[in-house]
XYZ file of C-alpha atoms in Angstrom:
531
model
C 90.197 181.387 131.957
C 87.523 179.072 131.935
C 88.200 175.440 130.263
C 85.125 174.132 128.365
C 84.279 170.173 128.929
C 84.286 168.453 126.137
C 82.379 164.979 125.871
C 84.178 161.869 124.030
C 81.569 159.049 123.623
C 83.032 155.604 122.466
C 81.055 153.469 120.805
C 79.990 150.267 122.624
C 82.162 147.290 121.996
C 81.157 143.825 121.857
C 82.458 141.273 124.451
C 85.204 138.733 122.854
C 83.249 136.071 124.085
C 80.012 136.852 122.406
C 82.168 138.238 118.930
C 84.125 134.592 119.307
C 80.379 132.983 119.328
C 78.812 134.894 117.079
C 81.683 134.341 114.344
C 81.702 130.721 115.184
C 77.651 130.419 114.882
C 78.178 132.404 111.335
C 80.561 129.631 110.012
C 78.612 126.753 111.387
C 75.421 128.351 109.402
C 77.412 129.069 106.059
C 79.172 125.498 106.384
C 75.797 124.371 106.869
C 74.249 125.875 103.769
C 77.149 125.428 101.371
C 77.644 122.090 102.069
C 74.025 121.083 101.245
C 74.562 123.259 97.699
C 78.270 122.246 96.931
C 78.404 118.763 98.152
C 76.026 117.331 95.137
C 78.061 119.046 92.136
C 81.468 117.944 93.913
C 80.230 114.421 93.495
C 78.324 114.136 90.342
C 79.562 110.575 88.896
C 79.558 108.892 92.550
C 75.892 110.827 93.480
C 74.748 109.357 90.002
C 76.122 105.496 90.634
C 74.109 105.876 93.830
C 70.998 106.613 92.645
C 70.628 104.966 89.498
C 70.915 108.332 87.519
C 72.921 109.647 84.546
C 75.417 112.160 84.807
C 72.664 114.218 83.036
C 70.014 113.258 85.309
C 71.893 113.415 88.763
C 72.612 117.640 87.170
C 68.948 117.718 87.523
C 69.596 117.495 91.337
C 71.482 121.143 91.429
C 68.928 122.551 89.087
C 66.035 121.415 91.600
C 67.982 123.193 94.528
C 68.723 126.521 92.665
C 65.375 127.284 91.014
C 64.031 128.335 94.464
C 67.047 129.408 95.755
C 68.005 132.282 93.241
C 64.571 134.090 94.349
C 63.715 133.678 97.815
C 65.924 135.597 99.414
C 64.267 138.645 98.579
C 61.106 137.795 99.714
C 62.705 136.704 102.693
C 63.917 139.603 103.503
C 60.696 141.775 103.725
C 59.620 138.182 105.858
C 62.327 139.133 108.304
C 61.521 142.648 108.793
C 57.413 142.570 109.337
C 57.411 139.488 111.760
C 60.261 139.951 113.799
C 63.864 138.573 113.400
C 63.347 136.276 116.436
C 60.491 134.093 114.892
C 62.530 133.913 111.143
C 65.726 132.391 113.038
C 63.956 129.870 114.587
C 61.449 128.964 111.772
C 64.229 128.857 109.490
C 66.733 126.938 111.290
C 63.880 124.244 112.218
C 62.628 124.273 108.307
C 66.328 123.432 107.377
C 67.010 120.922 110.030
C 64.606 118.703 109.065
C 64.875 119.131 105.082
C 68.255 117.794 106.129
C 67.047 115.009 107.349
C 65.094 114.412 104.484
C 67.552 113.644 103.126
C 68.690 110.604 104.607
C 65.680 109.214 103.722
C 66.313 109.293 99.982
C 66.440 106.066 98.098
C 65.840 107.340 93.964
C 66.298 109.796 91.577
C 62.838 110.781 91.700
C 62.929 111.743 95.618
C 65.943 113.020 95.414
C 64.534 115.860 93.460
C 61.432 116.727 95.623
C 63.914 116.746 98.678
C 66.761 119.140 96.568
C 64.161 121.318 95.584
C 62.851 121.669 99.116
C 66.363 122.369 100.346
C 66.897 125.179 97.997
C 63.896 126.785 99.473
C 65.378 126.171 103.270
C 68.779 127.544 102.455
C 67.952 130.543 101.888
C 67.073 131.827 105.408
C 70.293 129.970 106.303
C 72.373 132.551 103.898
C 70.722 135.755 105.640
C 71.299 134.433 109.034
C 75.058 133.560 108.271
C 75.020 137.463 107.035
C 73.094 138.553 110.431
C 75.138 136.802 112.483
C 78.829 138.194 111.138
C 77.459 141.256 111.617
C 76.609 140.762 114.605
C 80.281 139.952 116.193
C 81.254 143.337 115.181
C 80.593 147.133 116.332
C 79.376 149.536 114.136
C 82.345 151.072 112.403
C 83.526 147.605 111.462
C 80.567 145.733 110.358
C 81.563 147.261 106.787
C 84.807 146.409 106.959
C 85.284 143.070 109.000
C 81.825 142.068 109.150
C 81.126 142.386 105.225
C 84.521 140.786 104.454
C 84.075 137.901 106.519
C 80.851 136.641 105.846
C 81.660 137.046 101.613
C 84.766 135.165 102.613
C 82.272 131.827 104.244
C 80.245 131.692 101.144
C 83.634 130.700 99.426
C 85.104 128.340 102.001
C 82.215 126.052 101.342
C 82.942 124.608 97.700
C 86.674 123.486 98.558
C 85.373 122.116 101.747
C 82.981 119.762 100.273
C 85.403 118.503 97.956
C 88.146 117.763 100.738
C 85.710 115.834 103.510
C 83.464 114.711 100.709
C 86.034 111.284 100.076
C 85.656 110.611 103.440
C 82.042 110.702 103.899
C 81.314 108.670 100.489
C 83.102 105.671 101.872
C 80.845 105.912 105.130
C 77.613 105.680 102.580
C 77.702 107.171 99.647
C 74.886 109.624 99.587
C 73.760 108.991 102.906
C 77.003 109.921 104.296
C 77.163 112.914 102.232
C 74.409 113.967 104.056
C 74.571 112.591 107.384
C 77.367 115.236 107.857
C 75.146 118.181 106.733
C 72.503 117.077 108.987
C 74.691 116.770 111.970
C 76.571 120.200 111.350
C 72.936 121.947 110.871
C 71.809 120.217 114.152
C 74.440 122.088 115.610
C 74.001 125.429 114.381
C 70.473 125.219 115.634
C 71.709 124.437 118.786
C 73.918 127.528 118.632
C 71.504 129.310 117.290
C 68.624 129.115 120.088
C 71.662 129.726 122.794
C 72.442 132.889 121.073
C 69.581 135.202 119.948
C 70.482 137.667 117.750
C 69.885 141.500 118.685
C 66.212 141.990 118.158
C 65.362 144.823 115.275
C 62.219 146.818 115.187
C 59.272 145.244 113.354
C 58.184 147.166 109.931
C 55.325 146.822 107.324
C 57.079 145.563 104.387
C 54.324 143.431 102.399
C 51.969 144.580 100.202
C 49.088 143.035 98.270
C 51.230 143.249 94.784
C 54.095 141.385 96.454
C 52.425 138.322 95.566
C 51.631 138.996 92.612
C 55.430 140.251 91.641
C 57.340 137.589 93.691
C 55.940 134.744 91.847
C 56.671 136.287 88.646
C 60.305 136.513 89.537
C 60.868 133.687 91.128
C 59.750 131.912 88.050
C 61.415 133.785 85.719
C 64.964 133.263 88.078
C 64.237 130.111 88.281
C 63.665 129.298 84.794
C 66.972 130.783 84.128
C 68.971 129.112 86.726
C 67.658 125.437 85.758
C 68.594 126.239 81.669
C 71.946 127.745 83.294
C 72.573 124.349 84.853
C 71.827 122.067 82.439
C 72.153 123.690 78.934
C 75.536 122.648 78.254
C 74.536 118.854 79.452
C 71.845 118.707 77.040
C 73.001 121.207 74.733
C 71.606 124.531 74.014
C 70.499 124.104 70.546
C 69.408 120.096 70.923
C 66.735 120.548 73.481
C 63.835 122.391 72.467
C 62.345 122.991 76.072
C 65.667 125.248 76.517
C 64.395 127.937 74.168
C 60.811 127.517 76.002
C 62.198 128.372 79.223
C 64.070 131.127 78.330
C 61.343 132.573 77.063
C 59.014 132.359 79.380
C 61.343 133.555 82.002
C 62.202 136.686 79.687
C 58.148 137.459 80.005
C 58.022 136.596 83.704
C 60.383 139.088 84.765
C 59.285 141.328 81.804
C 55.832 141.206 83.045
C 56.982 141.676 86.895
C 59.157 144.857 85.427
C 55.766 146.414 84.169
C 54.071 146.287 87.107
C 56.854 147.022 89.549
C 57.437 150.344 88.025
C 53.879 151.541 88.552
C 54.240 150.694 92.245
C 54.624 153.017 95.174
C 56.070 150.355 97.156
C 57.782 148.185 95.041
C 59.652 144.907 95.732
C 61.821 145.704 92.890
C 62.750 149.287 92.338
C 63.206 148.983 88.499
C 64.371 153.094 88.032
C 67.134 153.043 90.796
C 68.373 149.175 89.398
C 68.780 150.749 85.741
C 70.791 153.636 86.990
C 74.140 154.000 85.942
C 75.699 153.584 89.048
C 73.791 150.352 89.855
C 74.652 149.565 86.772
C 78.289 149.712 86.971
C 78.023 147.766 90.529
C 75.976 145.170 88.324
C 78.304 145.084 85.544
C 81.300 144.317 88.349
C 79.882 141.781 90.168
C 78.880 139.807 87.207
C 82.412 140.301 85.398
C 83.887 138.688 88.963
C 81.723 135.777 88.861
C 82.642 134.916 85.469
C 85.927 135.391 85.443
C 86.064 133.070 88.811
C 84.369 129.965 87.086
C 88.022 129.583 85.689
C 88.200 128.061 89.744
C 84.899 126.330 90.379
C 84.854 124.754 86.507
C 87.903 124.960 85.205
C 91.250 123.807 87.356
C 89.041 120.559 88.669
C 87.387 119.945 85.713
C 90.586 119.330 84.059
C 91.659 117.057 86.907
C 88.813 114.966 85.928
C 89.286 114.604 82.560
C 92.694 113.518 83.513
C 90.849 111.042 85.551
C 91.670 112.545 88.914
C 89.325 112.533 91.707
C 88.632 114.770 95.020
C 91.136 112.209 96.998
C 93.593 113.185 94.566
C 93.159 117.112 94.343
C 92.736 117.287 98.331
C 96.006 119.210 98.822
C 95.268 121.607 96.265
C 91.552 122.271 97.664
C 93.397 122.882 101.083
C 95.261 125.739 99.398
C 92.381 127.390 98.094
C 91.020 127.335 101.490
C 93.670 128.915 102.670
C 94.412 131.320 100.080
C 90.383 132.700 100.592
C 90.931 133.054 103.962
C 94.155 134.989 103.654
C 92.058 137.567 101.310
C 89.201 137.724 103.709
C 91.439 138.967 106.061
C 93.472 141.107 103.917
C 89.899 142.757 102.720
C 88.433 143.244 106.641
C 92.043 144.944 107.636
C 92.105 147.531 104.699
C 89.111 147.626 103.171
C 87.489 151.524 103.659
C 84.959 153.318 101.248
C 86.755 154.080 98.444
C 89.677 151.770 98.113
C 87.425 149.622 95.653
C 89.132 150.822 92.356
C 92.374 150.086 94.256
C 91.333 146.377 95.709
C 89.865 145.595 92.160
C 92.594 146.301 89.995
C 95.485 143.818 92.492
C 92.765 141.355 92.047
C 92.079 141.338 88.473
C 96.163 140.801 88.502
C 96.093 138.389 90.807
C 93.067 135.969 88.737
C 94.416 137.389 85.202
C 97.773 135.854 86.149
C 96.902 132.543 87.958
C 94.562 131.673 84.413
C 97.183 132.655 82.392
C 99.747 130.315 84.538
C 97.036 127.137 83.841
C 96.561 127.809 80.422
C 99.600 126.215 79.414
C 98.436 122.796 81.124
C 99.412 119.444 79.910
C 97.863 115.641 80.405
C 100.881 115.317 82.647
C 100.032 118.164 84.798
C 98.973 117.448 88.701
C 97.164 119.601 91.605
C 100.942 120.520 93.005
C 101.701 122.548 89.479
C 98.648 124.615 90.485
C 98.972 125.326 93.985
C 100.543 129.105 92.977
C 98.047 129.900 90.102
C 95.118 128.799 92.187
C 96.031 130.382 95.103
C 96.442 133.322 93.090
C 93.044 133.601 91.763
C 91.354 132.300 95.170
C 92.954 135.253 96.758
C 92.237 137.707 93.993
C 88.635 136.629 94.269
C 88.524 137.454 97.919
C 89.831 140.816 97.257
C 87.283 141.648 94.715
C 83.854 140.726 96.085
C 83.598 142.907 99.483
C 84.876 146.117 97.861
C 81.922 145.576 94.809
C 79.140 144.667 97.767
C 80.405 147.541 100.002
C 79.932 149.904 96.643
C 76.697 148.593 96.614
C 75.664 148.799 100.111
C 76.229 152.420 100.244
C 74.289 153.331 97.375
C 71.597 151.465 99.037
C 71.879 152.706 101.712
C 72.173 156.517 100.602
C 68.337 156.061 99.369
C 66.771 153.874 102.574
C 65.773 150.664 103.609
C 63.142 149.872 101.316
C 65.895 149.531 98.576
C 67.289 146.539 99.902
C 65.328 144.359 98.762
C 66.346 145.463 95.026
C 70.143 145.362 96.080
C 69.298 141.520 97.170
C 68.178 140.798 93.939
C 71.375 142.596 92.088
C 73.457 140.172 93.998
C 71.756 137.437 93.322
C 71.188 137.689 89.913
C 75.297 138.509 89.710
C 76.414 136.248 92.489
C 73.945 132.391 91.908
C 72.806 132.809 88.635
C 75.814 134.927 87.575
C 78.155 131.951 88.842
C 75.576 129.409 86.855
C 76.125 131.295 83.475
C 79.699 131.595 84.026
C 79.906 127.682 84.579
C 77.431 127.319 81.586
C 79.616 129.690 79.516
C 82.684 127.828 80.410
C 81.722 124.596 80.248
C 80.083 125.328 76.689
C 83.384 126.995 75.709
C 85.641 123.911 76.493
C 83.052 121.903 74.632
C 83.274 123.469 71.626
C 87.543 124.086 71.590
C 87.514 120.422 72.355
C 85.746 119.148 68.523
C 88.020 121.871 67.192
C 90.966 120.594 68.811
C 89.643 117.040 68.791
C 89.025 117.182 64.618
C 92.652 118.750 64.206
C 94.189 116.206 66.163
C 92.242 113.532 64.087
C 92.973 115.199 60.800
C 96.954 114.091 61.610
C 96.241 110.878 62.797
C 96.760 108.547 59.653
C 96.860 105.179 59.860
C 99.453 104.554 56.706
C 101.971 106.294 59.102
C 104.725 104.634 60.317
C 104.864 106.529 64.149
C 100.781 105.738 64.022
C 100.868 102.310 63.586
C 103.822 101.844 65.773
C 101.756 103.564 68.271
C 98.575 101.281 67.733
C 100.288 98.227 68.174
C 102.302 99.807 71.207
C 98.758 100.439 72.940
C 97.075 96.887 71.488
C 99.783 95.408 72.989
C 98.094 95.771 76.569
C 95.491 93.097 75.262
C 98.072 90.703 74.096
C 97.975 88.383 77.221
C 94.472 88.285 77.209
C 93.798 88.688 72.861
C 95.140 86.055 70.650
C 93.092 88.010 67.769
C 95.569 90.297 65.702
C 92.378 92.232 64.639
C 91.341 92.894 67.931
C 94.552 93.848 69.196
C 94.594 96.303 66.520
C 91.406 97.615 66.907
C 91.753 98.042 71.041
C 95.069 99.587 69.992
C 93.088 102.345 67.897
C 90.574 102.448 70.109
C 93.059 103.725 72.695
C 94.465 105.740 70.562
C 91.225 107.795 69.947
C 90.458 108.296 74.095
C 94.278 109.695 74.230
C 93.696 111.992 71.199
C 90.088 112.906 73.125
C 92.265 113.900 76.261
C 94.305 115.849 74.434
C 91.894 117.969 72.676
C 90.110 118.175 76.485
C 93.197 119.449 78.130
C 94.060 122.437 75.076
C 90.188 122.894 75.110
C 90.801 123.788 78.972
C 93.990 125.981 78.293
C 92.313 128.108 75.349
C 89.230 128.774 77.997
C 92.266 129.714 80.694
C 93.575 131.971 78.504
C 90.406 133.544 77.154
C 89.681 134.287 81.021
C 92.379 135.563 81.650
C 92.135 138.149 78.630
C 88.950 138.758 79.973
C 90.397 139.666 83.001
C 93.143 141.657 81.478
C 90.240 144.128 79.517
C 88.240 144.249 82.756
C 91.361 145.535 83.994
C 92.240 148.007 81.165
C 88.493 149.357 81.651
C 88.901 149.861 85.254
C 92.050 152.140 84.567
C 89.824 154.293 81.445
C 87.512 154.646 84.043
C 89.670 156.147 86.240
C 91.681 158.021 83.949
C 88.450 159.887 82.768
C 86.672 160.478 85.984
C 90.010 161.673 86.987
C 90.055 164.206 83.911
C 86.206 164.824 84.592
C 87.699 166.382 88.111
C 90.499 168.086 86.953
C 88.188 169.680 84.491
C 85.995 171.090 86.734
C 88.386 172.078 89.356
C 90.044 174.752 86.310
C 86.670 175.590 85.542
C 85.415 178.984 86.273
C-alpha cells in the first residue's frame, strides 16, 4: 500500500526579539501621541494660570488640536499606500518631533493655539504607525486577535498616564515641563523608529483628482463639529450664536461631500456601504461605547475636582485604571475570535453598567479609594468592548476590499474622537443642568429664619472671627459659605443622577443586545424548519 505525503506548512513566526521591539516601539508611539492630546485637558486650571488664559480660553487649546485631528487620518491613509510606507514613517515621525518642540517655545495663549493646532495635524500619522507597528509584532493569525487588542488597549493607557506623571512635570515648569516630557519620549520613538523599519507594503494608486475636493469638505465639516463638541458646554449651547453657525455649516460640508462622493467610482467615502445596516449596527456600537465611557474620562475626576481634589490626589486611583485596561487588553487578545463579540459585549456592558451604578451614590465625603472597584470595573469593561466592535468592523471591510478602508477609518473616527467629544459634551451639559435643579431645591430649603440655618451661618462666619470684628461681615462670609457648600452639594447629586443615567443607558444597550440575539436566533430557527 502506498502512503501519500502530505505537506504541513506553518506559518512564519516572528522572532521574540523583533515582537519585544516592535511592541515596545508601538507604546513609545501611542505614549507619544496621547500624551500630547491628554496632557492639556488633564491640566486645564494649571495650563490656564500659565498662560494667562481662562478656563474657557485654555479649552480652546483641545479644540485647536482636534479640528485637524478628527479628519486626517483618512487622508492619511490613501498617503500611506501611493508613496510607500517607508517615506510616511519617517516624514511623520520628523513632522511630530519638531511640532513637539514647538512647543517649548510657547510663551501665550495666542501661540499656544497655532502650535496645538499644528500638533493635531502631526498626531495623526503617529496613531497609524502605533496601529502598524502592533501589528507588526504579531503573525498573521494573531494580528486580529493580539495585535487589534493591544494597540485599542494603548490608545486608553494614555489619559490615566498623563494625569499620574503630569504633577510631577508641572513642578519642573509648568507648561514647559508638560511638554519637555512629550518631546523627549517622541525623540525616542524616532530613534526606534529609524532602527526598526517596518515591513515594506506594495505601493498603490489611491488619489484621485476629487479627493481634494471631498477631503476638504470633510475635514471642515469634522472639524467644525469637534471644536462646538469641545466647547459648547463652556460657552453654552444656546448663549453663543457662532455654535449654531458651525453646526451648520458643518451639516452642509459633509452634506455637500455626501453628494459628490456617491457619484464617484472611486470614492474616499463609500456613502452606500457606510449606510448599510450592518455598518450601521457597527456604527451604532461604537458610538453607544464611547458614550457610555465618558462616565470615566468626565465623570469620576470631574467630581474629584469639584471636591477640590487634584491629579496628586487621585494618583492611586489613575494607577488602577491603568491597570484594570491592561488586564482587559489582555483578556480581549487571549479570547477574542470572530464571533465572540455579542458574548464580550454583553460582560462589558455589566461590567460599566455596574461600576456607574456603584458611583452614583457618591457623597462630598467620598475619595479616589471608594472608587478603585467601580472604576476598575468600567476601565475593564471598556477594554472588553472596543476590539470585538473594531474586529466586527474590520471584517466587513475587509469582505468588500481595500479601497473600503478608508470609509471604515472614518466610522471610527467619527465614533471613537468626535464620538468621545459628544459624550463629554453630553455629560458635562447633563451635570450642568441637574446641578441648577439640584442647586434651586437645595436653596428653596435654605431659610434664613431657621434656627439649624442660622446656627450654621454663624458656625461657618465664625472662621473670620480672628480676623473680622464686623458682626455683619461675619454673617455675611458665614452665608457666603454656606452658598459654595450648598453649590457642592448640588455638583456632587448632579454627578450621581448622570452616573445613574449611564448606567441605565448601559443597562438598555444591554437589553437590546439580548433582543437582538433572541430574534436573529428565532430568524435561524425559522429557517432551519422551513421547507
Amino acid at each position: 500500500m502506498t502512503g501519500r505525503r502530505i505537506e504541513v506548512t506553518e506559518e512564519p513566526g516572528i522572532p521574540t526579539r523583533r515582537m519585544i521591539a516592535c511592541i515596545a516601539t508601538s507604546a513609545l508611539l501611542w505614549s507619544a501621541q496621547g500624551l500630547g492630546m491628554n496632557l492639556i485637558a488633564a491640566n486645564t486650571s494649571q495650563i490656564s494660570g500659565a498662560l494667562g488664559a481662562t478656563t474657557n480660553e485654555t479649552m480652546w487649546l483641545v479644540a485647536a488640536y482636534m479640528a485637524p485631528n478628527v479628519s486626517l487620518t483618512m487622508l492619511l491613509t490613501k498617503v500611506r499606500n501611493q508613496f510607500g510606507l517607508r517615506r510616511f514613517t519617517e516624514i511623520g515621525i520628523a513632522l511630530f518631533v519638531a511640532v513637539s518642540c514647538l512647543h517649548l517655545f510657547v510663551q501665550d495663549l495666542h501661540a499656544a493655539l497655532v502650535v496645538r493646532f499644528l500638533a493635531g495635524v502631526a498626531a495623526s500619522p503617529m496613531s497609524t504607525l502605533g496601529f502598524l507597528y502592533m501589528l507588526e509584532a504579531f503573525p498573521q493569525s494573531k494580528k486580529l486577535s493580539w495585535g487589534l487588542s493591544l494597540a485599542l488597549t494603548c490608545t486608553t493607557l494614555s489619559a490615566p498616564l498623563a494625569r499620574i506623571i503630569s504633577p510631577a512635570l508641572l513642578d519642573l515648569g509648568l507648561w514647559h515641563g508638560l511638554y519637555l516630557m512629550e518631546a523627549g519620549v517622541a525623540l525616542i520613538a524616532m530613534a526606534a523608529v529609524h532602527r526598526l523599519p517596518l515591513t515594506p507594503i506594495p505601493h498603490t494608486k489611491m488619489l484621485h483628482p476629487l479627493d481634494a475636493v471631498s477631503y476638504p469638505l470633510v475635514a471642515t465639516g469634522f472639524g467644525l463639529l469637534a471644536v462646538v463638541m469641545v466647547m459648547g458646554r463652556y460657552e453654552w449651547w444656546l448663549e453663543a450664536p457662532w455654535i449654531g453657525i458651525c453646526l451648520a455649516l458643518s451639516a452642509l460640508c459633509i452634506a455637500v461631500a455626501a453628494a459628490i462622493e456617491v457619484h464617484r467610482e472611486t470614492p474616499l467615502l463609500n456613502i452606500r456601504w457606510l449606510t448599510s445596516p450592518e455598518i450601521l449596527h457597527v456604527t451604532a456600537i461604537l458610538l453607544v461605547f464611547r458614550l457610555v465611557l465618558s462616565e470615566q474620562t468626565s465623570g469620576a475626576f470631574g467630581l474629584f475636582q469639584t471636591l477640590g481634589l487634584l491629579n496628586e490626589q487621585s494618583r492611586s486611583l489613575q494607577i488602577v485604571v491603568l491597570l484594570a485596561s491592561i488586564a482587559g487588553g489582555i483578556t480581549c487578545g487571549i479570547l477574542l475570535k470572530p464571533g465572540r463579540d455579542a458574548g464580550f459585549h454583553a460582560v462589558a456592558l455589566l461590567c460599566i453598567m455596574a461600576g456607574a451604578f456603584m458611583d452614583g451614590h457618591a457623597t462630598s465625603l467620598t475619595r479616589p479609594t471608594q472608587m478603585y472597584l467601580s472604576q476598575a470595573l468600567i476601565a475593564f469593561g471598556g477594554m472588553l468592548f472596543l476590539p470585538p466592535a473594531m474586529l466586527t468592523g474590520l471584517m466587513h471591510t475587509l469582505k468588500q476590499g481595500p479601497s473600503f478602508i478608508t470609509s471604515f477609518i472614518a466610522v471610527f473616527l467619527f465614533t471613537q474622537s468626535l464620538g468621545g467629544l459628544m459624550g463629554s459634551a453630553l455629560f458635562g451639559s447633563f451635570v450642568t443642568l441637574r446641578e441648577k435643579f439640584h442647586s434651586a431645591r437645595l436653596v428653596e430649603e435654605v431659610v434664613l429664619t431657621d434656627p439649624l440655618v442660622m446656627a450654621r451661618v454663624k458656625q461657618l462666619g465664625g472662621a473670620y472671627g480672628h480676623v473680622l470684628t464686623d458682626p455683619a461681615l461675619t454673617n455675611a462670609e458665614g452665608i457666603a459659605l454656606l452658598a459654595r457648600q450648598a453649590t457642592q452639594e448640588a455638583t456632587v447629586l448632579a454627578y450621581n443622577d448622570t452616573f445613574l443615567a449611564i448606567s441605565a443607558l448601559a443597562a438598555l444597550a444591554l437589553a437590546g443586545l439580548v433582543l437582538h440575539l433572541l430574534v436573529a436566533r428565532l430568524h435561524r430557527t425559522a429557517d432551519a424548519i422551513a421547507p
